[in-house]
């Protein structure tokens, strides 16, 4: 049952990404709402400071700018967490 939910979520996110790339950029809010807090929490844990985490380049802006390179081989969450991880690591 969990696997089916994940597959449906991945299809839904792929559909949202397609719409964003077609010009419906307001739909990017879905990703901010869904992953904003978990991504920020990951960065805070990595840099050990909420203040420093807020100073890092915006992970979601990077993801938005490179959204066309998202290939769908992984879930969007895996992709955005990897961007956040690399951003925090380079800090």
PDB file of N, CA and C in Angstrom:
ATOM      1  N   UNK A   1       0.816  -1.193   0.000  1.00  0.00           N
ATOM      2  CA  UNK A   1       0.000   0.000   0.000  1.00  0.00           C
ATOM      3  C   UNK A   1       0.870   1.271   0.000  1.00  0.00           C
ATOM      4  N   UNK A   2       1.934   1.245   0.788  1.00  0.00           N
ATOM      5  CA  UNK A   2       2.852   2.390   0.838  1.00  0.00           C
ATOM      6  C   UNK A   2       3.518   2.602  -0.518  1.00  0.00           C
ATOM      7  N   UNK A   3       3.898   1.497  -1.155  1.00  0.00           N
ATOM      8  CA  UNK A   3       4.560   1.571  -2.462  1.00  0.00           C
ATOM      9  C   UNK A   3       3.638   2.193  -3.512  1.00  0.00           C
ATOM     10  N   UNK A   4       2.362   1.818  -3.477  1.00  0.00           N
ATOM     11  CA  UNK A   4       1.383   2.379  -4.405  1.00  0.00           C
ATOM     12  C   UNK A   4       1.232   3.880  -4.184  1.00  0.00           C
ATOM     13  N   UNK A   5       1.209   4.291  -2.923  1.00  0.00           N
ATOM     14  CA  UNK A   5       1.111   5.722  -2.603  1.00  0.00           C
ATOM     15  C   UNK A   5       2.326   6.470  -3.158  1.00  0.00           C
ATOM     16  N   UNK A   6       3.510   5.889  -2.980  1.00  0.00           N
ATOM     17  CA  UNK A   6       4.736   6.513  -3.493  1.00  0.00           C
ATOM     18  C   UNK A   6       4.713   6.620  -5.016  1.00  0.00           C
ATOM     19  N   UNK A   7       4.206   5.588  -5.687  1.00  0.00           N
ATOM     20  CA  UNK A   7       4.122   5.614  -7.150  1.00  0.00           C
ATOM     21  C   UNK A   7       3.149   6.696  -7.609  1.00  0.00           C
ATOM     22  N   UNK A   8       2.013   6.805  -6.945  1.00  0.00           N
ATOM     23  CA  UNK A   8       1.033   7.834  -7.297  1.00  0.00           C
ATOM     24  C   UNK A   8       1.584   9.230  -7.042  1.00  0.00           C
ATOM     25  N   UNK A   9       2.302   9.383  -5.928  1.00  0.00           N
ATOM     26  CA  UNK A   9       2.902  10.674  -5.604  1.00  0.00           C
ATOM     27  C   UNK A   9       3.936  11.053  -6.658  1.00  0.00           C
ATOM     28  N   UNK A  10       4.741  10.084  -7.087  1.00  0.00           N
ATOM     29  CA  UNK A  10       5.772  10.340  -8.101  1.00  0.00           C
ATOM     30  C   UNK A  10       5.127  10.760  -9.422  1.00  0.00           C
ATOM     31  N   UNK A  11       4.033  10.075  -9.811  1.00  0.00           N
ATOM     32  CA  UNK A  11       3.315  10.445 -11.035  1.00  0.00           C
ATOM     33  C   UNK A  11       2.754  11.853 -10.913  1.00  0.00           C
ATOM     34  N   UNK A  12       2.163  12.154  -9.766  1.00  0.00           N
ATOM     35  CA  UNK A  12       1.591  13.475  -9.527  1.00  0.00           C
ATOM     36  C   UNK A  12       2.688  14.541  -9.605  1.00  0.00           C
ATOM     37  N   UNK A  13       3.821  14.278  -8.975  1.00  0.00           N
ATOM     38  CA  UNK A  13       4.916  15.248  -9.006  1.00  0.00           C
ATOM     39  C   UNK A  13       5.482  15.402 -10.408  1.00  0.00           C
ATOM     40  N   UNK A  14       5.555  14.338 -11.162  1.00  0.00           N
ATOM     41  CA  UNK A  14       6.018  14.431 -12.548  1.00  0.00           C
ATOM     42  C   UNK A  14       5.071  15.303 -13.364  1.00  0.00           C
ATOM     43  N   UNK A  15       3.782  15.136 -13.113  1.00  0.00           N
ATOM     44  CA  UNK A  15       2.770  15.946 -13.792  1.00  0.00           C
ATOM     45  C   UNK A  15       2.925  17.421 -13.418  1.00  0.00           C
ATOM     46  N   UNK A  16       3.134  17.692 -12.139  1.00  0.00           N
ATOM     47  CA  UNK A  16       3.322  19.077 -11.681  1.00  0.00           C
ATOM     48  C   UNK A  16       4.567  19.673 -12.331  1.00  0.00           C
ATOM     49  N   UNK A  17       5.651  18.913 -12.388  1.00  0.00           N
ATOM     50  CA  UNK A  17       6.890  19.399 -13.001  1.00  0.00           C
ATOM     51  C   UNK A  17       6.657  19.721 -14.473  1.00  0.00           C
ATOM     52  N   UNK A  18       5.944  18.855 -15.168  1.00  0.00           N
ATOM     53  CA  UNK A  18       5.621  19.099 -16.577  1.00  0.00           C
ATOM     54  C   UNK A  18       4.865  20.409 -16.732  1.00  0.00           C
ATOM     55  N   UNK A  19       3.902  20.644 -15.854  1.00  0.00           N
ATOM     56  CA  UNK A  19       3.114  21.886 -15.909  1.00  0.00           C
ATOM     57  C   UNK A  19       3.984  23.119 -15.597  1.00  0.00           C
ATOM     58  N   UNK A  20       4.872  22.991 -14.626  1.00  0.00           N
ATOM     59  CA  UNK A  20       5.768  24.110 -14.284  1.00  0.00           C
ATOM     60  C   UNK A  20       6.639  24.457 -15.484  1.00  0.00           C
ATOM     61  N   UNK A  21       7.218  23.435 -16.101  1.00  0.00           N
ATOM     62  CA  UNK A  21       8.083  23.660 -17.262  1.00  0.00           C
ATOM     63  C   UNK A  21       7.312  24.225 -18.447  1.00  0.00           C
ATOM     64  N   UNK A  22       5.997  24.017 -18.454  1.00  0.00           N
ATOM     65  CA  UNK A  22       5.144  24.565 -19.518  1.00  0.00           C
ATOM     66  C   UNK A  22       4.682  25.985 -19.197  1.00  0.00           C
ATOM     67  N   UNK A  23       5.164  26.536 -18.077  1.00  0.00           N
ATOM     68  CA  UNK A  23       4.851  27.926 -17.762  1.00  0.00           C
ATOM     69  C   UNK A  23       3.972  28.151 -16.553  1.00  0.00           C
ATOM     70  N   UNK A  24       3.457  27.105 -15.948  1.00  0.00           N
ATOM     71  CA  UNK A  24       2.608  27.231 -14.758  1.00  0.00           C
ATOM     72  C   UNK A  24       3.493  27.257 -13.513  1.00  0.00           C
ATOM     73  N   UNK A  25       4.357  28.270 -13.429  1.00  0.00           N
ATOM     74  CA  UNK A  25       5.362  28.318 -12.368  1.00  0.00           C
ATOM     75  C   UNK A  25       4.759  28.427 -10.971  1.00  0.00           C
ATOM     76  N   UNK A  26       3.521  28.906 -10.869  1.00  0.00           N
ATOM     77  CA  UNK A  26       2.889  29.016  -9.549  1.00  0.00           C
ATOM     78  C   UNK A  26       2.689  27.646  -8.896  1.00  0.00           C
ATOM     79  N   UNK A  27       2.705  26.599  -9.697  1.00  0.00           N
ATOM     80  CA  UNK A  27       2.529  25.252  -9.158  1.00  0.00           C
ATOM     81  C   UNK A  27       3.768  24.773  -8.400  1.00  0.00           C
ATOM     82  N   UNK A  28       4.867  25.507  -8.491  1.00  0.00           N
ATOM     83  CA  UNK A  28       6.070  25.156  -7.738  1.00  0.00           C
ATOM     84  C   UNK A  28       5.819  25.272  -6.241  1.00  0.00           C
ATOM     85  N   UNK A  29       4.799  26.022  -5.862  1.00  0.00           N
ATOM     86  CA  UNK A  29       4.435  26.169  -4.449  1.00  0.00           C
ATOM     87  C   UNK A  29       4.173  24.814  -3.798  1.00  0.00           C
ATOM     88  N   UNK A  30       3.693  23.856  -4.579  1.00  0.00           N
ATOM     89  CA  UNK A  30       3.465  22.503  -4.048  1.00  0.00           C
ATOM     90  C   UNK A  30       4.745  21.949  -3.428  1.00  0.00           C
ATOM     91  N   UNK A  31       5.872  22.108  -4.114  1.00  0.00           N
ATOM     92  CA  UNK A  31       7.136  21.565  -3.620  1.00  0.00           C
ATOM     93  C   UNK A  31       7.635  22.335  -2.401  1.00  0.00           C
ATOM     94  N   UNK A  32       7.434  23.634  -2.402  1.00  0.00           N
ATOM     95  CA  UNK A  32       7.813  24.433  -1.236  1.00  0.00           C
ATOM     96  C   UNK A  32       7.002  24.010  -0.016  1.00  0.00           C
ATOM     97  N   UNK A  33       5.704  23.844  -0.210  1.00  0.00           N
ATOM     98  CA  UNK A  33       4.824  23.446   0.889  1.00  0.00           C
ATOM     99  C   UNK A  33       5.126  22.030   1.381  1.00  0.00           C
ATOM    100  N   UNK A  34       5.410  21.141   0.454  1.00  0.00           N
ATOM    101  CA  UNK A  34       5.612  19.728   0.796  1.00  0.00           C
ATOM    102  C   UNK A  34       6.991  19.460   1.394  1.00  0.00           C
ATOM    103  N   UNK A  35       8.018  20.082   0.846  1.00  0.00           N
ATOM    104  CA  UNK A  35       9.383  19.746   1.239  1.00  0.00           C
ATOM    105  C   UNK A  35      10.144  20.866   1.945  1.00  0.00           C
ATOM    106  N   UNK A  36       9.557  22.030   2.074  1.00  0.00           N
ATOM    107  CA  UNK A  36      10.258  23.169   2.667  1.00  0.00           C
ATOM    108  C   UNK A  36      10.807  22.898   4.058  1.00  0.00           C
ATOM    109  N   UNK A  37       9.952  22.454   4.954  1.00  0.00           N
ATOM    110  CA  UNK A  37      10.389  22.211   6.330  1.00  0.00           C
ATOM    111  C   UNK A  37      11.365  21.047   6.441  1.00  0.00           C
ATOM    112  N   UNK A  38      11.100  19.908   5.794  1.00  0.00           N
ATOM    113  CA  UNK A  38      12.079  18.806   5.884  1.00  0.00           C
ATOM    114  C   UNK A  38      13.457  19.170   5.314  1.00  0.00           C
ATOM    115  N   UNK A  39      13.482  19.926   4.227  1.00  0.00           N
ATOM    116  CA  UNK A  39      14.760  20.335   3.625  1.00  0.00           C
ATOM    117  C   UNK A  39      15.499  21.282   4.571  1.00  0.00           C
ATOM    118  N   UNK A  40      14.772  22.238   5.146  1.00  0.00           N
ATOM    119  CA  UNK A  40      15.397  23.170   6.074  1.00  0.00           C
ATOM    120  C   UNK A  40      15.942  22.416   7.293  1.00  0.00           C
ATOM    121  N   UNK A  41      15.185  21.449   7.791  1.00  0.00           N
ATOM    122  CA  UNK A  41      15.635  20.658   8.948  1.00  0.00           C
ATOM    123  C   UNK A  41      16.913  19.893   8.629  1.00  0.00           C
ATOM    124  N   UNK A  42      16.992  19.342   7.422  1.00  0.00           N
ATOM    125  CA  UNK A  42      18.202  18.634   7.001  1.00  0.00           C
ATOM    126  C   UNK A  42      19.400  19.574   7.012  1.00  0.00           C
ATOM    127  N   UNK A  43      19.221  20.748   6.452  1.00  0.00           N
ATOM    128  CA  UNK A  43      20.328  21.717   6.388  1.00  0.00           C
ATOM    129  C   UNK A  43      20.744  22.156   7.787  1.00  0.00           C
ATOM    130  N   UNK A  44      19.781  22.418   8.662  1.00  0.00           N
ATOM    131  CA  UNK A  44      20.093  22.820  10.040  1.00  0.00           C
ATOM    132  C   UNK A  44      20.921  21.732  10.729  1.00  0.00           C
ATOM    133  N   UNK A  45      20.512  20.472  10.564  1.00  0.00           N
ATOM    134  CA  UNK A  45      21.258  19.366  11.185  1.00  0.00           C
ATOM    135  C   UNK A  45      22.692  19.297  10.649  1.00  0.00           C
ATOM    136  N   UNK A  46      22.852  19.587   9.376  1.00  0.00           N
ATOM    137  CA  UNK A  46      24.187  19.474   8.791  1.00  0.00           C
ATOM    138  C   UNK A  46      25.118  20.608   9.199  1.00  0.00           C
ATOM    139  N   UNK A  47      24.582  21.824   9.305  1.00  0.00           N
ATOM    140  CA  UNK A  47      25.447  22.961   9.622  1.00  0.00           C
ATOM    141  C   UNK A  47      25.400  23.328  11.107  1.00  0.00           C
ATOM    142  N   UNK A  48      24.562  22.625  11.865  1.00  0.00           N
ATOM    143  CA  UNK A  48      24.448  22.807  13.316  1.00  0.00           C
ATOM    144  C   UNK A  48      24.039  24.211  13.741  1.00  0.00           C
ATOM    145  N   UNK A  49      23.316  24.906  12.881  1.00  0.00           N
ATOM    146  CA  UNK A  49      22.888  26.252  13.232  1.00  0.00           C
ATOM    147  C   UNK A  49      21.731  26.688  12.335  1.00  0.00           C
ATOM    148  N   UNK A  50      20.656  27.089  12.975  1.00  0.00           N
ATOM    149  CA  UNK A  50      19.519  27.574  12.202  1.00  0.00           C
ATOM    150  C   UNK A  50      19.878  28.879  11.491  1.00  0.00           C
ATOM    151  N   UNK A  51      20.640  29.718  12.174  1.00  0.00           N
ATOM    152  CA  UNK A  51      21.061  31.001  11.593  1.00  0.00           C
ATOM    153  C   UNK A  51      21.914  30.789  10.341  1.00  0.00           C
ATOM    154  N   UNK A  52      22.878  29.874  10.430  1.00  0.00           N
ATOM    155  CA  UNK A  52      23.720  29.576   9.272  1.00  0.00           C
ATOM    156  C   UNK A  52      22.907  28.947   8.149  1.00  0.00           C
ATOM    157  N   UNK A  53      21.964  28.099   8.510  1.00  0.00           N
ATOM    158  CA  UNK A  53      21.120  27.445   7.508  1.00  0.00           C
ATOM    159  C   UNK A  53      20.338  28.480   6.709  1.00  0.00           C
ATOM    160  N   UNK A  54      19.884  29.524   7.382  1.00  0.00           N
ATOM    161  CA  UNK A  54      19.123  30.578   6.702  1.00  0.00           C
ATOM    162  C   UNK A  54      19.991  31.387   5.755  1.00  0.00           C
ATOM    163  N   UNK A  55      21.296  31.379   5.978  1.00  0.00           N
ATOM    164  CA  UNK A  55      22.226  32.141   5.147  1.00  0.00           C
ATOM    165  C   UNK A  55      22.652  31.386   3.882  1.00  0.00           C
ATOM    166  N   UNK A  56      22.406  30.089   3.852  1.00  0.00           N
ATOM    167  CA  UNK A  56      22.827  29.296   2.698  1.00  0.00           C
ATOM    168  C   UNK A  56      22.012  29.669   1.459  1.00  0.00           C
ATOM    169  N   UNK A  57      22.599  29.461   0.292  1.00  0.00           N
ATOM    170  CA  UNK A  57      21.829  29.704  -0.932  1.00  0.00           C
ATOM    171  C   UNK A  57      20.544  28.880  -0.917  1.00  0.00           C
ATOM    172  N   UNK A  58      19.511  29.424  -1.475  1.00  0.00           N
ATOM    173  CA  UNK A  58      18.202  28.787  -1.436  1.00  0.00           C
ATOM    174  C   UNK A  58      18.166  27.518  -2.283  1.00  0.00           C
ATOM    175  N   UNK A  59      18.006  26.402  -1.615  1.00  0.00           N
ATOM    176  CA  UNK A  59      17.932  25.100  -2.270  1.00  0.00           C
ATOM    177  C   UNK A  59      16.809  25.054  -3.293  1.00  0.00           C
ATOM    178  N   UNK A  60      15.658  25.628  -2.934  1.00  0.00           N
ATOM    179  CA  UNK A  60      14.508  25.558  -3.827  1.00  0.00           C
ATOM    180  C   UNK A  60      14.691  26.435  -5.061  1.00  0.00           C
ATOM    181  N   UNK A  61      15.427  27.511  -4.906  1.00  0.00           N
ATOM    182  CA  UNK A  61      15.719  28.354  -6.061  1.00  0.00           C
ATOM    183  C   UNK A  61      16.639  27.607  -7.028  1.00  0.00           C
ATOM    184  N   UNK A  62      17.646  26.934  -6.475  1.00  0.00           N
ATOM    185  CA  UNK A  62      18.548  26.130  -7.306  1.00  0.00           C
ATOM    186  C   UNK A  62      17.754  25.055  -8.048  1.00  0.00           C
ATOM    187  N   UNK A  63      16.881  24.380  -7.304  1.00  0.00           N
ATOM    188  CA  UNK A  63      16.088  23.305  -7.910  1.00  0.00           C
ATOM    189  C   UNK A  63      15.193  23.858  -9.011  1.00  0.00           C
ATOM    190  N   UNK A  64      14.580  25.006  -8.761  1.00  0.00           N
ATOM    191  CA  UNK A  64      13.701  25.610  -9.757  1.00  0.00           C
ATOM    192  C   UNK A  64      14.477  25.959 -11.019  1.00  0.00           C
ATOM    193  N   UNK A  65      15.656  26.551 -10.836  1.00  0.00           N
ATOM    194  CA  UNK A  65      16.481  26.954 -11.975  1.00  0.00           C
ATOM    195  C   UNK A  65      16.941  25.756 -12.809  1.00  0.00           C
ATOM    196  N   UNK A  66      17.043  24.596 -12.180  1.00  0.00           N
ATOM    197  CA  UNK A  66      17.535  23.402 -12.877  1.00  0.00           C
ATOM    198  C   UNK A  66      16.447  22.337 -13.037  1.00  0.00           C
ATOM    199  N   UNK A  67      15.207  22.738 -12.893  1.00  0.00           N
ATOM    200  CA  UNK A  67      14.100  21.787 -12.946  1.00  0.00           C
ATOM    201  C   UNK A  67      14.053  21.002 -14.254  1.00  0.00           C
ATOM    202  N   UNK A  68      14.457  21.629 -15.333  1.00  0.00           N
ATOM    203  CA  UNK A  68      14.430  20.933 -16.626  1.00  0.00           C
ATOM    204  C   UNK A  68      15.431  19.781 -16.667  1.00  0.00           C
ATOM    205  N   UNK A  69      16.410  19.781 -15.765  1.00  0.00           N
ATOM    206  CA  UNK A  69      17.378  18.683 -15.730  1.00  0.00           C
ATOM    207  C   UNK A  69      16.909  17.527 -14.847  1.00  0.00           C
ATOM    208  N   UNK A  70      15.793  17.710 -14.143  1.00  0.00           N
ATOM    209  CA  UNK A  70      15.243  16.607 -13.344  1.00  0.00           C
ATOM    210  C   UNK A  70      14.774  15.523 -14.299  1.00  0.00           C
ATOM    211  N   UNK A  71      15.340  14.324 -14.155  1.00  0.00           N
ATOM    212  CA  UNK A  71      15.050  13.271 -15.130  1.00  0.00           C
ATOM    213  C   UNK A  71      14.013  12.259 -14.660  1.00  0.00           C
ATOM    214  N   UNK A  72      13.576  12.353 -13.421  1.00  0.00           N
ATOM    215  CA  UNK A  72      12.540  11.454 -12.934  1.00  0.00           C
ATOM    216  C   UNK A  72      13.025  10.060 -12.578  1.00  0.00           C
ATOM    217  N   UNK A  73      14.322   9.819 -12.655  1.00  0.00           N
ATOM    218  CA  UNK A  73      14.837   8.496 -12.273  1.00  0.00           C
ATOM    219  C   UNK A  73      14.701   8.273 -10.774  1.00  0.00           C
ATOM    220  N   UNK A  74      14.745   9.344 -10.023  1.00  0.00           N
ATOM    221  CA  UNK A  74      14.503   9.276  -8.585  1.00  0.00           C
ATOM    222  C   UNK A  74      13.268  10.123  -8.301  1.00  0.00           C
ATOM    223  N   UNK A  75      12.833  10.105  -7.072  1.00  0.00           N
ATOM    224  CA  UNK A  75      11.699  10.955  -6.712  1.00  0.00           C
ATOM    225  C   UNK A  75      12.189  12.400  -6.583  1.00  0.00           C
ATOM    226  N   UNK A  76      11.262  13.329  -6.653  1.00  0.00           N
ATOM    227  CA  UNK A  76      11.636  14.728  -6.482  1.00  0.00           C
ATOM    228  C   UNK A  76      12.253  14.931  -5.100  1.00  0.00           C
ATOM    229  N   UNK A  77      11.714  14.256  -4.084  1.00  0.00           N
ATOM    230  CA  UNK A  77      12.243  14.433  -2.728  1.00  0.00           C
ATOM    231  C   UNK A  77      13.714  14.029  -2.662  1.00  0.00           C
ATOM    232  N   UNK A  78      14.075  12.935  -3.297  1.00  0.00           N
ATOM    233  CA  UNK A  78      15.477  12.509  -3.315  1.00  0.00           C
ATOM    234  C   UNK A  78      16.343  13.558  -3.991  1.00  0.00           C
ATOM    235  N   UNK A  79      15.847  14.091  -5.091  1.00  0.00           N
ATOM    236  CA  UNK A  79      16.580  15.101  -5.854  1.00  0.00           C
ATOM    237  C   UNK A  79      16.773  16.379  -5.038  1.00  0.00           C
ATOM    238  N   UNK A  80      15.707  16.868  -4.409  1.00  0.00           N
ATOM    239  CA  UNK A  80      15.799  18.129  -3.661  1.00  0.00           C
ATOM    240  C   UNK A  80      16.661  17.947  -2.404  1.00  0.00           C
ATOM    241  N   UNK A  81      16.563  16.776  -1.763  1.00  0.00           N
ATOM    242  CA  UNK A  81      17.412  16.521  -0.591  1.00  0.00           C
ATOM    243  C   UNK A  81      18.876  16.462  -0.995  1.00  0.00           C
ATOM    244  N   UNK A  82      19.176  15.927  -2.173  1.00  0.00           N
ATOM    245  CA  UNK A  82      20.555  15.875  -2.645  1.00  0.00           C
ATOM    246  C   UNK A  82      21.090  17.294  -2.901  1.00  0.00           C
ATOM    247  N   UNK A  83      20.270  18.149  -3.466  1.00  0.00           N
ATOM    248  CA  UNK A  83      20.679  19.542  -3.682  1.00  0.00           C
ATOM    249  C   UNK A  83      20.943  20.212  -2.337  1.00  0.00           C
ATOM    250  N   UNK A  84      20.037  19.994  -1.374  1.00  0.00           N
ATOM    251  CA  UNK A  84      20.204  20.583  -0.041  1.00  0.00           C
ATOM    252  C   UNK A  84      21.471  20.050   0.627  1.00  0.00           C
ATOM    253  N   UNK A  85      21.682  18.760   0.520  1.00  0.00           N
ATOM    254  CA  UNK A  85      22.854  18.118   1.117  1.00  0.00           C
ATOM    255  C   UNK A  85      24.133  18.699   0.528  1.00  0.00           C
ATOM    256  N   UNK A  86      24.199  18.781  -0.786  1.00  0.00           N
ATOM    257  CA  UNK A  86      25.397  19.325  -1.443  1.00  0.00           C
ATOM    258  C   UNK A  86      25.616  20.791  -1.102  1.00  0.00           C
ATOM    259  N   UNK A  87      24.529  21.558  -0.988  1.00  0.00           N
ATOM    260  CA  UNK A  87      24.636  22.962  -0.618  1.00  0.00           C
ATOM    261  C   UNK A  87      25.210  23.095   0.787  1.00  0.00           C
ATOM    262  N   UNK A  88      24.677  22.309   1.723  1.00  0.00           N
ATOM    263  CA  UNK A  88      25.162  22.360   3.100  1.00  0.00           C
ATOM    264  C   UNK A  88      26.600  21.843   3.207  1.00  0.00           C
ATOM    265  N   UNK A  89      26.904  20.817   2.429  1.00  0.00           N
ATOM    266  CA  UNK A  89      28.244  20.239   2.461  1.00  0.00           C
ATOM    267  C   UNK A  89      29.289  21.253   1.983  1.00  0.00           C
ATOM    268  N   UNK A  90      28.954  22.002   0.961  1.00  0.00           N
ATOM    269  CA  UNK A  90      29.901  22.987   0.429  1.00  0.00           C
ATOM    270  C   UNK A  90      30.019  24.214   1.334  1.00  0.00           C
ATOM    271  N   UNK A  91      29.115  24.342   2.283  1.00  0.00           N
ATOM    272  CA  UNK A  91      29.156  25.440   3.246  1.00  0.00           C
ATOM    273  C   UNK A  91      30.347  25.232   4.178  1.00  0.00           C
TER     274      UNK A  91
END
